[in-house]
PDB file of N, CA and C in Angstrom:
ATOM      1  N   MET A   1       0.869  -1.348   0.169  1.00 52.00           N
ATOM      2  CA  MET A   1      -0.148   0.102   0.038  1.00 52.00           C
ATOM      3  C   MET A   1       0.991   1.208   0.062  1.00 52.00           C
ATOM      4  N   THR A   2       1.949   1.229   0.775  1.00 53.00           N
ATOM      5  CA  THR A   2       2.640   2.284   0.881  1.00 53.00           C
ATOM      6  C   THR A   2       3.451   2.737  -0.337  1.00 53.00           C
ATOM      7  N   ARG A   3       3.815   1.873  -1.410  1.00 52.00           N
ATOM      8  CA  ARG A   3       4.577   1.770  -2.527  1.00 52.00           C
ATOM      9  C   ARG A   3       3.844   2.343  -3.308  1.00 52.00           C
ATOM     10  N   ILE A   4       2.312   2.032  -3.291  1.00 51.00           N
ATOM     11  CA  ILE A   4       1.471   2.704  -4.247  1.00 51.00           C
ATOM     12  C   ILE A   4       1.020   4.022  -3.899  1.00 51.00           C
ATOM     13  N   LYS A   5       0.973   4.513  -2.805  1.00 50.00           N
ATOM     14  CA  LYS A   5       0.783   5.872  -2.294  1.00 50.00           C
ATOM     15  C   LYS A   5       2.200   6.611  -2.696  1.00 50.00           C
ATOM     16  N   ASN A   6       3.415   6.165  -2.871  1.00 49.00           N
ATOM     17  CA  ASN A   6       4.454   6.744  -2.795  1.00 49.00           C
ATOM     18  C   ASN A   6       4.625   7.204  -4.459  1.00 49.00           C
ATOM     19  N   ILE A   7       4.087   6.076  -5.084  1.00 47.00           N
ATOM     20  CA  ILE A   7       4.174   6.232  -6.677  1.00 47.00           C
ATOM     21  C   ILE A   7       3.029   7.240  -6.965  1.00 47.00           C
ATOM     22  N   ILE A   8       1.455   7.557  -6.224  1.00 49.00           N
ATOM     23  CA  ILE A   8       0.810   8.356  -6.537  1.00 49.00           C
ATOM     24  C   ILE A   8       1.266   9.901  -6.271  1.00 49.00           C
ATOM     25  N   SER A   9       1.831  10.167  -4.926  1.00 54.00           N
ATOM     26  CA  SER A   9       2.045  11.149  -4.417  1.00 54.00           C
ATOM     27  C   SER A   9       3.349  12.010  -5.212  1.00 54.00           C
ATOM     28  N   ASN A  10       4.131  11.098  -6.213  1.00 60.00           N
ATOM     29  CA  ASN A  10       5.023  11.657  -7.159  1.00 60.00           C
ATOM     30  C   ASN A  10       4.692  12.313  -8.073  1.00 60.00           C
ATOM     31  N   GLN A  11       3.237  12.459  -8.624  1.00 67.00           N
ATOM     32  CA  GLN A  11       2.555  12.855  -9.860  1.00 67.00           C
ATOM     33  C   GLN A  11       2.781  14.293  -9.430  1.00 67.00           C
ATOM     34  N   TYR A  12       2.666  14.874 -10.455  1.00 71.00           N
ATOM     35  CA  TYR A  12       2.546  16.591 -10.454  1.00 71.00           C
ATOM     36  C   TYR A  12       1.261  17.022 -10.699  1.00 71.00           C
ATOM     37  N   HIS A  13       0.705  18.027  -9.977  1.00 82.00           N
ATOM     38  CA  HIS A  13      -0.459  18.816 -10.420  1.00 82.00           C
ATOM     39  C   HIS A  13      -0.266  20.051 -10.426  1.00 82.00           C
ATOM     40  N   GLN A  14      -0.863  20.689 -11.470  1.00 88.00           N
ATOM     41  CA  GLN A  14      -0.784  22.328 -11.374  1.00 88.00           C
ATOM     42  C   GLN A  14      -1.400  22.908 -10.359  1.00 88.00           C
ATOM     43  N   LEU A  15      -0.829  24.342  -9.912  1.00 93.00           N
ATOM     44  CA  LEU A  15      -1.283  25.127  -8.692  1.00 93.00           C
ATOM     45  C   LEU A  15      -2.700  25.727  -9.440  1.00 93.00           C
ATOM     46  N   ASN A  16      -3.898  25.370  -8.393  1.00 93.00           N
ATOM     47  CA  ASN A  16      -4.935  26.289  -8.757  1.00 93.00           C
ATOM     48  C   ASN A  16      -5.143  27.377  -8.795  1.00 93.00           C
ATOM     49  N   PHE A  17      -6.272  28.515  -8.773  1.00 94.00           N
ATOM     50  CA  PHE A  17      -6.299  29.879  -8.493  1.00 94.00           C
ATOM     51  C   PHE A  17      -6.354  29.950  -6.847  1.00 94.00           C
ATOM     52  N   ALA A  18      -7.407  28.806  -6.006  1.00 95.00           N
ATOM     53  CA  ALA A  18      -7.313  28.943  -4.729  1.00 95.00           C
ATOM     54  C   ALA A  18      -6.060  28.622  -4.254  1.00 95.00           C
ATOM     55  N   GLU A  19      -5.363  27.638  -4.255  1.00 96.00           N
ATOM     56  CA  GLU A  19      -3.682  27.639  -3.982  1.00 96.00           C
ATOM     57  C   GLU A  19      -2.744  28.777  -4.169  1.00 96.00           C
ATOM     58  N   ARG A  20      -3.181  29.535  -5.453  1.00 96.00           N
ATOM     59  CA  ARG A  20      -2.631  30.806  -5.763  1.00 96.00           C
ATOM     60  C   ARG A  20      -3.099  31.803  -4.681  1.00 96.00           C
ATOM     61  N   GLY A  21      -3.979  32.020  -4.390  1.00 96.00           N
ATOM     62  CA  GLY A  21      -4.770  32.924  -3.416  1.00 96.00           C
ATOM     63  C   GLY A  21      -3.913  32.662  -1.705  1.00 96.00           C
ATOM     64  N   ARG A  22      -4.060  31.361  -1.449  1.00 97.00           N
ATOM     65  CA  ARG A  22      -3.379  31.093  -0.370  1.00 97.00           C
ATOM     66  C   ARG A  22      -1.829  31.240  -0.459  1.00 97.00           C
ATOM     67  N   ILE A  23      -1.287  30.953  -1.199  1.00 97.00           N
ATOM     68  CA  ILE A  23       0.104  31.491  -1.158  1.00 97.00           C
ATOM     69  C   ILE A  23       0.136  33.129  -0.979  1.00 97.00           C
ATOM     70  N   GLU A  24      -0.592  34.122  -1.820  1.00 95.00           N
ATOM     71  CA  GLU A  24      -0.664  35.310  -1.618  1.00 95.00           C
ATOM     72  C   GLU A  24      -0.873  36.069  -0.395  1.00 95.00           C
ATOM     73  N   ALA A  25      -1.752  35.216   0.562  1.00 96.00           N
ATOM     74  CA  ALA A  25      -2.291  35.533   1.757  1.00 96.00           C
ATOM     75  C   ALA A  25      -1.289  35.077   2.993  1.00 96.00           C
ATOM     76  N   LEU A  26      -0.859  34.207   2.708  1.00 96.00           N
ATOM     77  CA  LEU A  26       0.491  33.590   3.789  1.00 96.00           C
ATOM     78  C   LEU A  26       1.771  34.366   3.324  1.00 96.00           C
ATOM     79  N   ARG A  27       2.252  34.655   2.109  1.00 94.00           N
ATOM     80  CA  ARG A  27       3.199  35.592   1.760  1.00 94.00           C
ATOM     81  C   ARG A  27       2.988  37.229   2.424  1.00 94.00           C
ATOM     82  N   GLY A  28       1.516  37.457   2.413  1.00 92.00           N
ATOM     83  CA  GLY A  28       1.390  38.746   3.046  1.00 92.00           C
ATOM     84  C   GLY A  28       1.617  38.582   4.635  1.00 92.00           C
ATOM     85  N   LEU A  29       1.587  37.535   5.183  1.00 95.00           N
ATOM     86  CA  LEU A  29       1.847  37.475   6.739  1.00 95.00           C
ATOM     87  C   LEU A  29       3.302  37.313   6.770  1.00 95.00           C
ATOM     88  N   ASP A  30       4.446  37.102   5.639  1.00 94.00           N
ATOM     89  CA  ASP A  30       5.584  36.796   5.959  1.00 94.00           C
ATOM     90  C   ASP A  30       6.057  35.457   5.965  1.00 94.00           C
ATOM     91  N   TRP A  31       5.179  34.400   5.787  1.00 96.00           N
ATOM     92  CA  TRP A  31       5.423  33.174   6.119  1.00 96.00           C
ATOM     93  C   TRP A  31       6.602  32.896   5.031  1.00 96.00           C
ATOM     94  N   SER A  32       7.779  31.652   5.188  1.00 96.00           N
ATOM     95  CA  SER A  32       8.513  31.490   4.664  1.00 96.00           C
ATOM     96  C   SER A  32       8.057  30.391   3.548  1.00 96.00           C
ATOM     97  N   ILE A  33       8.918  30.179   2.445  1.00 96.00           N
ATOM     98  CA  ILE A  33       8.670  29.394   1.415  1.00 96.00           C
ATOM     99  C   ILE A  33       8.471  28.110   1.711  1.00 96.00           C
ATOM    100  N   ARG A  34       8.936  27.606   2.711  1.00 97.00           N
ATOM    101  CA  ARG A  34       9.153  26.401   3.101  1.00 97.00           C
ATOM    102  C   ARG A  34       7.844  26.225   3.925  1.00 97.00           C
ATOM    103  N   ARG A  35       7.366  26.987   4.595  1.00 97.00           N
ATOM    104  CA  ARG A  35       6.438  26.628   5.639  1.00 97.00           C
ATOM    105  C   ARG A  35       5.143  26.860   5.068  1.00 97.00           C
ATOM    106  N   ILE A  36       5.314  27.792   3.922  1.00 96.00           N
ATOM    107  CA  ILE A  36       3.831  27.845   2.707  1.00 96.00           C
ATOM    108  C   ILE A  36       4.125  26.334   2.341  1.00 96.00           C
ATOM    109  N   ALA A  37       4.754  25.690   1.502  1.00 96.00           N
ATOM    110  CA  ALA A  37       4.624  24.416   0.996  1.00 96.00           C
ATOM    111  C   ALA A  37       4.386  23.522   1.821  1.00 96.00           C
ATOM    112  N   LYS A  38       4.964  23.467   3.112  1.00 96.00           N
ATOM    113  CA  LYS A  38       4.524  22.353   4.087  1.00 96.00           C
ATOM    114  C   LYS A  38       2.903  22.524   4.196  1.00 96.00           C
ATOM    115  N   THR A  39       2.454  23.725   4.399  1.00 95.00           N
ATOM    116  CA  THR A  39       0.905  23.803   4.565  1.00 95.00           C
ATOM    117  C   THR A  39       0.201  23.378   3.419  1.00 95.00           C
ATOM    118  N   LEU A  40       0.587  23.849   2.381  1.00 95.00           N
ATOM    119  CA  LEU A  40      -0.143  23.239   0.832  1.00 95.00           C
ATOM    120  C   LEU A  40       0.117  21.891   0.255  1.00 95.00           C
ATOM    121  N   HIS A  41       1.200  21.671   0.937  1.00 94.00           N
ATOM    122  CA  HIS A  41       1.572  19.742   0.924  1.00 94.00           C
ATOM    123  C   HIS A  41       2.040  19.909  -0.494  1.00 94.00           C
ATOM    124  N   ARG A  42       3.189  20.996  -0.901  1.00 94.00           N
ATOM    125  CA  ARG A  42       3.697  21.043  -2.250  1.00 94.00           C
ATOM    126  C   ARG A  42       5.350  21.277  -1.972  1.00 94.00           C
ATOM    127  N   ASN A  43       5.642  21.273  -2.887  1.00 94.00           N
ATOM    128  CA  ASN A  43       7.551  21.227  -2.850  1.00 94.00           C
ATOM    129  C   ASN A  43       7.653  22.741  -3.195  1.00 94.00           C
ATOM    130  N   PRO A  44       8.865  22.685  -1.943  1.00 95.00           N
ATOM    131  CA  PRO A  44       9.255  24.343  -1.774  1.00 95.00           C
ATOM    132  C   PRO A  44       9.563  25.294  -3.288  1.00 95.00           C
ATOM    133  N   SER A  45      10.111  23.932  -4.048  1.00 95.00           N
ATOM    134  CA  SER A  45      10.777  24.672  -5.210  1.00 95.00           C
ATOM    135  C   SER A  45       9.362  24.971  -6.218  1.00 95.00           C
ATOM    136  N   THR A  46       8.047  24.476  -5.919  1.00 94.00           N
ATOM    137  CA  THR A  46       6.891  24.846  -6.906  1.00 94.00           C
ATOM    138  C   THR A  46       6.710  26.091  -6.133  1.00 94.00           C
ATOM    139  N   ILE A  47       6.538  26.268  -5.186  1.00 96.00           N
ATOM    140  CA  ILE A  47       6.263  27.875  -4.354  1.00 96.00           C
ATOM    141  C   ILE A  47       7.119  28.984  -5.126  1.00 96.00           C
ATOM    142  N   SER A  48       8.657  28.379  -4.897  1.00 95.00           N
ATOM    143  CA  SER A  48       9.543  29.133  -5.378  1.00 95.00           C
ATOM    144  C   SER A  48       9.334  29.994  -6.714  1.00 95.00           C
ATOM    145  N   ARG A  49       8.898  29.055  -7.225  1.00 95.00           N
ATOM    146  CA  ARG A  49       8.911  29.375  -8.853  1.00 95.00           C
ATOM    147  C   ARG A  49       7.661  30.020  -9.147  1.00 95.00           C
ATOM    148  N   GLU A  50       6.555  29.704  -8.145  1.00 95.00           N
ATOM    149  CA  GLU A  50       5.405  30.459  -8.551  1.00 95.00           C
ATOM    150  C   GLU A  50       5.380  31.933  -8.178  1.00 95.00           C
ATOM    151  N   LEU A  51       6.333  32.037  -6.984  1.00 95.00           N
ATOM    152  CA  LEU A  51       6.713  33.517  -6.239  1.00 95.00           C
ATOM    153  C   LEU A  51       7.197  34.393  -7.350  1.00 95.00           C
ATOM    154  N   LYS A  52       7.944  33.552  -7.956  1.00 94.00           N
ATOM    155  CA  LYS A  52       9.074  34.231  -9.070  1.00 94.00           C
ATOM    156  C   LYS A  52       7.872  34.658 -10.325  1.00 94.00           C
ATOM    157  N   ARG A  53       7.295  33.867 -10.537  1.00 92.00           N
ATOM    158  CA  ARG A  53       6.091  34.164 -11.805  1.00 92.00           C
ATOM    159  C   ARG A  53       5.180  35.357 -11.466  1.00 92.00           C
ATOM    160  N   GLY A  54       4.714  35.049 -10.101  1.00 93.00           N
ATOM    161  CA  GLY A  54       3.269  36.248  -9.837  1.00 93.00           C
ATOM    162  C   GLY A  54       4.110  37.224  -9.354  1.00 93.00           C
ATOM    163  N   THR A  55       5.267  37.474  -9.139  1.00 93.00           N
ATOM    164  CA  THR A  55       5.773  38.661  -8.819  1.00 93.00           C
ATOM    165  C   THR A  55       5.686  39.683  -9.293  1.00 93.00           C
ATOM    166  N   THR A  56       4.871  40.862  -8.988  1.00 92.00           N
ATOM    167  CA  THR A  56       4.915  42.039 -10.021  1.00 92.00           C
ATOM    168  C   THR A  56       5.082  43.363  -8.997  1.00 92.00           C
ATOM    169  N   THR A  57       5.594  44.344  -9.777  1.00 92.00           N
ATOM    170  CA  THR A  57       5.900  46.046  -9.136  1.00 92.00           C
ATOM    171  C   THR A  57       4.702  46.921  -9.439  1.00 92.00           C
ATOM    172  N   GLN A  58       4.860  47.222  -7.966  1.00 89.00           N
ATOM    173  CA  GLN A  58       3.424  48.214  -7.780  1.00 89.00           C
ATOM    174  C   GLN A  58       3.730  49.353  -7.367  1.00 89.00           C
ATOM    175  N   LEU A  59       3.367  50.461  -7.336  1.00 91.00           N
ATOM    176  CA  LEU A  59       3.733  51.791  -6.537  1.00 91.00           C
ATOM    177  C   LEU A  59       2.396  52.104  -5.527  1.00 91.00           C
ATOM    178  N   ASN A  60       2.976  52.105  -4.381  1.00 86.00           N
ATOM    179  CA  ASN A  60       2.148  52.030  -3.364  1.00 86.00           C
ATOM    180  C   ASN A  60       1.894  53.464  -3.070  1.00 86.00           C
ATOM    181  N   ALA A  61       0.607  53.761  -3.038  1.00 88.00           N
ATOM    182  CA  ALA A  61       0.246  55.120  -3.270  1.00 88.00           C
ATOM    183  C   ALA A  61       0.275  55.812  -1.978  1.00 88.00           C
ATOM    184  N   SER A  62       0.312  55.450  -0.849  1.00 90.00           N
ATOM    185  CA  SER A  62       0.659  56.511   0.312  1.00 90.00           C
ATOM    186  C   SER A  62       2.112  57.058   0.480  1.00 90.00           C
ATOM    187  N   THR A  63       2.946  55.763  -0.242  1.00 90.00           N
ATOM    188  CA  THR A  63       4.615  56.299   0.362  1.00 90.00           C
ATOM    189  C   THR A  63       5.166  56.696  -0.969  1.00 90.00           C
ATOM    190  N   ARG A  64       4.290  56.470  -2.270  1.00 91.00           N
ATOM    191  CA  ARG A  64       4.863  56.706  -3.641  1.00 91.00           C
ATOM    192  C   ARG A  64       6.008  56.030  -3.949  1.00 91.00           C
ATOM    193  N   ILE A  65       6.542  54.736  -3.517  1.00 93.00           N
ATOM    194  CA  ILE A  65       7.721  53.643  -3.287  1.00 93.00           C
ATOM    195  C   ILE A  65       7.232  52.588  -4.181  1.00 93.00           C
ATOM    196  N   PHE A  66       7.793  52.195  -4.963  1.00 94.00           N
ATOM    197  CA  PHE A  66       7.581  50.756  -5.848  1.00 94.00           C
ATOM    198  C   PHE A  66       7.979  49.713  -5.283  1.00 94.00           C
ATOM    199  N   GLU A  67       7.160  48.717  -4.980  1.00 91.00           N
ATOM    200  CA  GLU A  67       7.410  47.623  -4.115  1.00 91.00           C
ATOM    201  C   GLU A  67       6.681  46.569  -4.873  1.00 91.00           C
ATOM    202  N   GLN A  68       7.847  45.365  -4.554  1.00 92.00           N
ATOM    203  CA  GLN A  68       7.857  43.935  -5.310  1.00 92.00           C
ATOM    204  C   GLN A  68       6.771  43.301  -4.408  1.00 92.00           C
ATOM    205  N   SER A  69       5.679  42.672  -5.257  1.00 91.00           N
ATOM    206  CA  SER A  69       4.655  41.821  -4.009  1.00 91.00           C
ATOM    207  C   SER A  69       3.881  40.632  -5.349  1.00 91.00           C
ATOM    208  N   TYR A  70       3.768  39.700  -4.441  1.00 94.00           N
ATOM    209  CA  TYR A  70       3.019  38.486  -5.165  1.00 94.00           C
ATOM    210  C   TYR A  70       1.517  38.737  -5.197  1.00 94.00           C
ATOM    211  N   LEU A  71       1.018  38.744  -6.506  1.00 94.00           N
ATOM    212  CA  LEU A  71      -0.382  38.626  -6.642  1.00 94.00           C
ATOM    213  C   LEU A  71      -0.860  37.205  -7.295  1.00 94.00           C
ATOM    214  N   ALA A  72      -1.864  36.570  -6.782  1.00 94.00           N
ATOM    215  CA  ALA A  72      -2.631  35.517  -7.285  1.00 94.00           C
ATOM    216  C   ALA A  72      -2.808  35.397  -8.696  1.00 94.00           C
ATOM    217  N   GLU A  73      -3.590  37.004  -9.080  1.00 95.00           N
ATOM    218  CA  GLU A  73      -3.914  37.045 -10.385  1.00 95.00           C
ATOM    219  C   GLU A  73      -2.832  36.921 -11.319  1.00 95.00           C
ATOM    220  N   THR A  74      -1.837  37.836 -11.074  1.00 94.00           N
ATOM    221  CA  THR A  74      -0.837  37.737 -12.147  1.00 94.00           C
ATOM    222  C   THR A  74      -0.139  36.391 -12.078  1.00 94.00           C
ATOM    223  N   GLY A  75       0.137  35.533 -11.083  1.00 94.00           N
ATOM    224  CA  GLY A  75       0.209  34.204 -11.324  1.00 94.00           C
ATOM    225  C   GLY A  75      -0.337  33.452 -12.291  1.00 94.00           C
ATOM    226  N   GLU A  76      -2.014  33.352 -12.228  1.00 94.00           N
ATOM    227  CA  GLU A  76      -3.059  33.199 -12.809  1.00 94.00           C
ATOM    228  C   GLU A  76      -2.819  33.330 -14.202  1.00 94.00           C
ATOM    229  N   ALA A  77      -2.260  34.626 -14.570  1.00 94.00           N
ATOM    230  CA  ALA A  77      -2.214  35.267 -15.844  1.00 94.00           C
ATOM    231  C   ALA A  77      -1.353  34.067 -16.827  1.00 94.00           C
ATOM    232  N   VAL A  78      -0.193  34.476 -15.835  1.00 93.00           N
ATOM    233  CA  VAL A  78       1.185  33.749 -16.387  1.00 93.00           C
ATOM    234  C   VAL A  78       1.168  32.423 -16.740  1.00 93.00           C
ATOM    235  N   TYR A  79       0.301  31.647 -15.506  1.00 93.00           N
ATOM    236  CA  TYR A  79       0.167  30.249 -15.978  1.00 93.00           C
ATOM    237  C   TYR A  79      -0.637  29.900 -17.275  1.00 93.00           C
ATOM    238  N   ARG A  80      -1.891  30.744 -17.411  1.00 92.00           N
ATOM    239  CA  ARG A  80      -2.558  30.680 -18.622  1.00 92.00           C
ATOM    240  C   ARG A  80      -2.053  31.060 -20.006  1.00 92.00           C
ATOM    241  N   LYS A  81      -0.851  32.104 -20.057  1.00 92.00           N
ATOM    242  CA  LYS A  81      -0.272  32.559 -21.080  1.00 92.00           C
ATOM    243  C   LYS A  81       0.591  31.368 -21.429  1.00 92.00           C
ATOM    244  N   HIS A  82       1.585  30.887 -20.505  1.00 90.00           N
ATOM    245  CA  HIS A  82       2.051  29.871 -20.895  1.00 90.00           C
ATOM    246  C   HIS A  82       1.551  28.519 -21.340  1.00 90.00           C
ATOM    247  N   ARG A  83       0.220  28.137 -20.793  1.00 88.00           N
ATOM    248  CA  ARG A  83      -0.462  27.393 -21.442  1.00 88.00           C
ATOM    249  C   ARG A  83      -0.781  27.249 -22.548  1.00 88.00           C
ATOM    250  N   LEU A  84      -1.009  28.139 -23.117  1.00 85.00           N
ATOM    251  CA  LEU A  84      -1.437  28.382 -24.615  1.00 85.00           C
ATOM    252  C   LEU A  84      -0.523  28.521 -25.294  1.00 85.00           C
ATOM    253  N   ASN A  85       0.870  28.528 -24.940  1.00 80.00           N
ATOM    254  CA  ASN A  85       2.071  28.669 -25.714  1.00 80.00           C
ATOM    255  C   ASN A  85       2.492  27.235 -25.780  1.00 80.00           C
ATOM    256  N   SER A  86       2.307  26.138 -24.952  1.00 79.00           N
ATOM    257  CA  SER A  86       2.702  25.034 -24.739  1.00 79.00           C
ATOM    258  C   SER A  86       2.246  23.862 -25.529  1.00 79.00           C
ATOM    259  N   CYS A  87       1.162  24.283 -26.372  1.00 74.00           N
ATOM    260  CA  CYS A  87       0.442  23.128 -27.483  1.00 74.00           C
ATOM    261  C   CYS A  87       1.373  22.953 -28.451  1.00 74.00           C
ATOM    262  N   TYR A  88       1.206  21.979 -29.275  1.00 73.00           N
ATOM    263  CA  TYR A  88       2.089  21.725 -30.313  1.00 73.00           C
ATOM    264  C   TYR A  88       1.265  22.095 -31.332  1.00 73.00           C
ATOM    265  N   SER A  89       1.617  23.028 -32.167  1.00 69.00           N
ATOM    266  CA  SER A  89       0.639  23.335 -33.401  1.00 69.00           C
ATOM    267  C   SER A  89       0.976  22.445 -34.901  1.00 69.00           C
ATOM    268  N   GLY A  90       1.741  21.530 -34.763  1.00 72.00           N
ATOM    269  CA  GLY A  90       1.968  20.776 -35.903  1.00 72.00           C
ATOM    270  C   GLY A  90       2.853  21.639 -37.043  1.00 72.00           C
ATOM    271  N   LEU A  91       3.248  20.372 -37.880  1.00 71.00           N
ATOM    272  CA  LEU A  91       4.061  20.925 -38.958  1.00 71.00           C
ATOM    273  C   LEU A  91       3.446  21.704 -39.832  1.00 71.00           C
ATOM    274  N   PHE A  92       2.171  21.279 -40.284  1.00 70.00           N
ATOM    275  CA  PHE A  92       1.659  22.093 -41.620  1.00 70.00           C
ATOM    276  C   PHE A  92       1.340  23.601 -41.178  1.00 70.00           C
ATOM    277  N   ASP A  93       1.229  23.967 -39.650  1.00 71.00           N
ATOM    278  CA  ASP A  93       0.991  25.521 -39.450  1.00 71.00           C
ATOM    279  C   ASP A  93       2.347  25.921 -39.383  1.00 71.00           C
ATOM    280  N   HIS A  94       3.497  25.510 -39.541  1.00 74.00           N
ATOM    281  CA  HIS A  94       4.957  26.217 -39.314  1.00 74.00           C
ATOM    282  C   HIS A  94       5.444  26.326 -40.963  1.00 74.00           C
ATOM    283  N   CYS A  95       4.929  25.393 -41.839  1.00 80.00           N
ATOM    284  CA  CYS A  95       5.658  25.431 -43.149  1.00 80.00           C
ATOM    285  C   CYS A  95       4.732  25.350 -44.240  1.00 80.00           C
ATOM    286  N   HIS A  96       4.023  26.432 -44.471  1.00 80.00           N
ATOM    287  CA  HIS A  96       3.067  26.390 -45.547  1.00 80.00           C
ATOM    288  C   HIS A  96       3.334  26.417 -46.856  1.00 80.00           C
ATOM    289  N   LEU A  97       4.604  26.973 -47.244  1.00 83.00           N
ATOM    290  CA  LEU A  97       5.202  27.125 -48.467  1.00 83.00           C
ATOM    291  C   LEU A  97       5.699  25.665 -48.869  1.00 83.00           C
ATOM    292  N   PHE A  98       6.292  25.038 -47.972  1.00 83.00           N
ATOM    293  CA  PHE A  98       6.835  23.848 -48.273  1.00 83.00           C
ATOM    294  C   PHE A  98       5.624  22.818 -48.254  1.00 83.00           C
ATOM    295  N   CYS A  99       4.615  23.011 -47.472  1.00 81.00           N
ATOM    296  CA  CYS A  99       3.472  22.119 -47.729  1.00 81.00           C
ATOM    297  C   CYS A  99       2.902  22.209 -49.214  1.00 81.00           C
ATOM    298  N   ASN A 100       2.734  23.726 -49.177  1.00 84.00           N
ATOM    299  CA  ASN A 100       2.120  23.835 -50.823  1.00 84.00           C
ATOM    300  C   ASN A 100       2.653  23.226 -51.746  1.00 84.00           C
ATOM    301  N   ALA A 101       4.099  23.270 -52.089  1.00 85.00           N
ATOM    302  CA  ALA A 101       5.049  23.136 -52.892  1.00 85.00           C
ATOM    303  C   ALA A 101       5.224  21.570 -52.927  1.00 85.00           C
ATOM    304  N   LEU A 102       5.093  20.848 -52.077  1.00 83.00           N
ATOM    305  CA  LEU A 102       4.932  19.296 -51.690  1.00 83.00           C
ATOM    306  C   LEU A 102       3.675  18.961 -52.675  1.00 83.00           C
ATOM    307  N   ALA A 103       2.557  19.264 -52.171  1.00 84.00           N
ATOM    308  CA  ALA A 103       1.349  18.993 -52.893  1.00 84.00           C
ATOM    309  C   ALA A 103       1.053  19.232 -54.476  1.00 84.00           C
ATOM    310  N   THR A 104       1.568  20.177 -54.684  1.00 85.00           N
ATOM    311  CA  THR A 104       1.679  20.539 -56.414  1.00 85.00           C
ATOM    312  C   THR A 104       2.843  19.703 -57.068  1.00 85.00           C
ATOM    313  N   ALA A 105       3.771  19.155 -56.259  1.00 84.00           N
ATOM    314  CA  ALA A 105       4.846  18.494 -56.837  1.00 84.00           C
ATOM    315  C   ALA A 105       4.098  16.912 -56.907  1.00 84.00           C
ATOM    316  N   LEU A 106       3.411  16.336 -55.976  1.00 83.00           N
ATOM    317  CA  LEU A 106       2.710  14.984 -55.462  1.00 83.00           C
ATOM    318  C   LEU A 106       1.790  14.848 -56.867  1.00 83.00           C
ATOM    319  N   LYS A 107       1.157  16.214 -57.087  1.00 84.00           N
ATOM    320  CA  LYS A 107       0.075  16.056 -58.266  1.00 84.00           C
ATOM    321  C   LYS A 107       0.717  16.125 -59.674  1.00 84.00           C
ATOM    322  N   VAL A 108       1.744  16.798 -59.818  1.00 84.00           N
ATOM    323  CA  VAL A 108       2.274  16.775 -61.258  1.00 84.00           C
ATOM    324  C   VAL A 108       2.537  15.521 -61.636  1.00 84.00           C
ATOM    325  N   ARG A 109       3.524  14.776 -60.782  1.00 66.00           N
ATOM    326  CA  ARG A 109       3.915  13.255 -60.789  1.00 66.00           C
ATOM    327  C   ARG A 109       2.970  12.072 -60.364  1.00 66.00           C
ATOM    328  N   PRO A 110       2.805  11.340 -60.979  1.00 65.00           N
ATOM    329  CA  PRO A 110       1.924  10.266 -60.692  1.00 65.00           C
ATOM    330  C   PRO A 110       2.580   9.418 -59.847  1.00 65.00           C
ATOM    331  N   ARG A 111       2.093   8.572 -58.774  1.00 60.00           N
ATOM    332  CA  ARG A 111       3.101   7.901 -58.198  1.00 60.00           C
ATOM    333  C   ARG A 111       3.343   6.395 -58.888  1.00 60.00           C
TER     334      ARG A 111
END
């Protein structure tokens, strides 16, 4: 049973928006990366990468100083942008000229 449990626990699952919101809230309380990871049952590297992706620079209205802060909405937006670019588009989408030339060449000469 423990062997099956270990195999299942090694599978990677994407962070969802609720977890990103918890990361934002806990980071606002100055929790460490390891403490956040332990609370969310995630690897500290996952939390570190998420903090790097979702951190943005904002202007503090009262002090007029730029500050770096993690926002769950920014992390979600970066995640969605990367997911759109991660899909394989296929050979025919990249090589229009070659595919058209190949189709005409095959039509000219019988097989």
